[in-house]
Amino acid sequence: MSDRTSKGEEAGQAKRIWPLWEVFIRARNGLSHKHAGSVHAADARMALEAARDTYTRRMEGVSLWVVPSKEIVASDPGEAAALFEPAADKIYRHPTFYSIPGNVKNI
Amino acid sequence: MRDPALFDYACRLGDDSLILGQRLSEWCGHAPMLEIDLSLANIGLDLIGQATHLLALAGEAEGLGRDADALAFRRDVLDFRNCLLVEQPNGDFARTVARQFIFSNFQELQFRELARSSNAALAAVAAKAVKEVAYHARFANEWMVRLGDGTEESHARAEAALEWLWRYADELFAVDAATEALIAAGVAIDVRPLRIEWAMRVARTLHEATLKVPEPRRPVHGGRVGHHSEHLGHLLAGMQFLERAYPGAKW
C-alpha cells in the first residue's frame, strides 16, 4: 500500500470519529450522578442511547447525564500540590468526631 | 394440554425473535463503532430472551416434551415459522437498521396488544417484552433519521435498504386460517388493524429522515408456513451446529 493511500485513509478515519461524551449515572433516587465513563456518539440523543447500552445494562442506574467531553474543564496536575496538599493536615475538617445513627443511609 | 394451534402461534412469535436475535449477533465484533456493537448485541440478547420464553410456551402447548432449546436447535428449516423479513442477511449497516426499523415498530405494537391476551403466560411475556422492543424501535428510528438525513452516501444506502426490504413488510400483517380461531378465542391478536398505526409511525420517521415511504410492491410471503428464503438454512447451520454435532453439550 502506498503512503498516499494510507494517509488518505487516515484522514477519512479521523473525519469519521465521533465526538466523545462523558457519562454520569444516578444509581438511585436521592444519590447524585457519578461519573461512569465515556462513549462516542454523533449527537446528544445518540450519546444517551450509547450510554444506556454501555453503562446501564446491569441495572446500574435510574438516570443518565451525558456531557460533551470537550466541555469538561480540568484542574492542572502541575498545580496539584498547591490545590490539594494544604488539606492533608486538617483532619478536623472530617466529620469523624461524632457518631452517626445506625439508620442514616448514604453517608 | 395439547394445543397445536397455540404451538404454531407461539412458534411464529418466538421464531421471529430468535432468528432476528441470531442475525444481530452476527454483528458482534464487526459493528462500525464499539457503542453500536454493544447496542446491537443488547437488542439481539433481548430478542433471544423473548424467544426462550415463547418457545418454552410453544413446547408446553405441543405437549411432546420439547423445551425451548429443543425447538431452537433441533428443528429443521421447514419447521421454522418466522417471517421472511427477520431472516434476511444483515447487508450493510443501513440494511440492518432498516430491517430493525420495519420489524421493531411492528413488534412493539404486536406485543402491546398481546399483553391483553386471554392466555396469561403469553400476556406476561408480551408485557415484559414490549418495554424492550419500545427501545429497539427507538434505536432504529433514531438511526433511520441519522442515515437518511446524514451524508449523501448514508441517504442513498438507507433508501436502497428500504427499497430492498419493503417487499417483506406485508407478511407481518397477514393472518391465516390457523390464527383466526385463536384470535376469536382472545389468545392471539389480530395484527391487521395495527397496520395503520404502523404505517403512520414509519411515515413520520421517514419524513424526518428525508426519505420517501417506498411504493407498494408485490409482497413476498411464506415464512409463516415454512417456505423460507435460502438464507435461513445457512443461518441455522451456524446456529445449530454445536447442538447437532454434540447433542446435549453443556459447559
PDB file of C-alpha atoms in Angstrom, chain B residues 11 14-26 44 47-49 51-52 55 67-82 86-87 228 231-249 251:
ATOM      1  CA  CYS B  11     -43.514 -20.698  17.314  1.00  0.00           C
ATOM      2  CA  GLY B  14     -40.714 -17.000  19.155  1.00  0.00           C
ATOM      3  CA  ASP B  15     -39.035 -17.696  15.816  1.00  0.00           C
ATOM      4  CA  ASP B  16     -39.325 -14.030  14.794  1.00  0.00           C
ATOM      5  CA  SER B  17     -37.390 -13.057  17.919  1.00  0.00           C
ATOM      6  CA  LEU B  18     -34.938 -15.959  17.740  1.00  0.00           C
ATOM      7  CA  ILE B  19     -33.929 -15.516  14.114  1.00  0.00           C
ATOM      8  CA  LEU B  20     -33.582 -11.741  14.310  1.00  0.00           C
ATOM      9  CA  GLY B  21     -31.602 -12.107  17.534  1.00  0.00           C
ATOM     10  CA  GLN B  22     -29.269 -14.583  15.824  1.00  0.00           C
ATOM     11  CA  ARG B  23     -28.867 -12.227  12.848  1.00  0.00           C
ATOM     12  CA  LEU B  24     -27.974  -9.321  15.114  1.00  0.00           C
ATOM     13  CA  SER B  25     -25.434 -11.458  16.975  1.00  0.00           C
ATOM     14  CA  GLU B  26     -23.512 -11.720  13.686  1.00  0.00           C
ATOM     15  CA  GLY B  44     -30.106  -9.356  19.965  1.00  0.00           C
ATOM     16  CA  LEU B  47     -34.807 -10.917  21.346  1.00  0.00           C
ATOM     17  CA  ILE B  48     -33.221 -14.252  22.236  1.00  0.00           C
ATOM     18  CA  GLY B  49     -34.594 -13.850  25.773  1.00  0.00           C
ATOM     19  CA  ALA B  51     -37.594 -16.402  22.127  1.00  0.00           C
ATOM     20  CA  THR B  52     -36.629 -18.507  25.139  1.00  0.00           C
ATOM     21  CA  LEU B  55     -40.564 -21.292  22.582  1.00  0.00           C
ATOM     22  CA  ASP B  67     -38.243 -27.404  25.565  1.00  0.00           C
ATOM     23  CA  ALA B  68     -37.079 -24.086  24.112  1.00  0.00           C
ATOM     24  CA  ASP B  69     -33.603 -25.442  23.331  1.00  0.00           C
ATOM     25  CA  ALA B  70     -35.005 -28.462  21.530  1.00  0.00           C
ATOM     26  CA  LEU B  71     -37.181 -26.214  19.397  1.00  0.00           C
ATOM     27  CA  ALA B  72     -34.411 -23.724  18.682  1.00  0.00           C
ATOM     28  CA  PHE B  73     -31.571 -26.136  17.999  1.00  0.00           C
ATOM     29  CA  ARG B  74     -33.149 -29.357  16.775  1.00  0.00           C
ATOM     30  CA  ARG B  75     -35.872 -28.210  14.391  1.00  0.00           C
ATOM     31  CA  ASP B  76     -35.254 -28.273  10.640  1.00  0.00           C
ATOM     32  CA  VAL B  77     -35.594 -25.257   8.429  1.00  0.00           C
ATOM     33  CA  LEU B  78     -39.046 -26.181   7.080  1.00  0.00           C
ATOM     34  CA  ASP B  79     -40.411 -26.235  10.642  1.00  0.00           C
ATOM     35  CA  PHE B  80     -39.428 -22.641  11.402  1.00  0.00           C
ATOM     36  CA  ARG B  81     -42.314 -20.167  11.374  1.00  0.00           C
ATOM     37  CA  ASN B  82     -40.580 -16.779  11.406  1.00  0.00           C
ATOM     38  CA  VAL B  86     -36.060 -11.315  10.011  1.00  0.00           C
ATOM     39  CA  GLU B  87     -34.022 -13.973   8.204  1.00  0.00           C
ATOM     40  CA  HIS B 228     -38.246 -19.721   3.657  1.00  0.00           C
ATOM     41  CA  HIS B 231     -30.785 -17.581   3.818  1.00  0.00           C
ATOM     42  CA  LEU B 232     -32.475 -19.289   6.770  1.00  0.00           C
ATOM     43  CA  GLY B 233     -30.812 -22.659   6.153  1.00  0.00           C
ATOM     44  CA  HIS B 234     -27.374 -21.037   6.259  1.00  0.00           C
ATOM     45  CA  LEU B 235     -28.260 -19.179   9.440  1.00  0.00           C
ATOM     46  CA  LEU B 236     -29.452 -22.386  11.118  1.00  0.00           C
ATOM     47  CA  ALA B 237     -26.329 -24.255  10.010  1.00  0.00           C
ATOM     48  CA  GLY B 238     -24.285 -21.845  12.103  1.00  0.00           C
ATOM     49  CA  MET B 239     -26.740 -21.564  14.970  1.00  0.00           C
ATOM     50  CA  GLN B 240     -27.440 -25.284  15.344  1.00  0.00           C
ATOM     51  CA  PHE B 241     -24.010 -26.698  14.578  1.00  0.00           C
ATOM     52  CA  LEU B 242     -22.880 -27.230  18.152  1.00  0.00           C
ATOM     53  CA  GLU B 243     -26.058 -28.924  19.353  1.00  0.00           C
ATOM     54  CA  ARG B 244     -26.203 -31.089  16.207  1.00  0.00           C
ATOM     55  CA  ALA B 245     -22.560 -32.147  16.424  1.00  0.00           C
ATOM     56  CA  TYR B 246     -22.528 -32.616  20.210  1.00  0.00           C
ATOM     57  CA  PRO B 247     -26.113 -33.324  21.291  1.00  0.00           C
ATOM     58  CA  GLY B 248     -26.837 -32.158  24.827  1.00  0.00           C
ATOM     59  CA  ALA B 249     -23.434 -30.478  25.133  1.00  0.00           C
ATOM     60  CA  TRP B 251     -20.347 -26.076  29.587  1.00  0.00           C
TER      61      TRP B 251
END
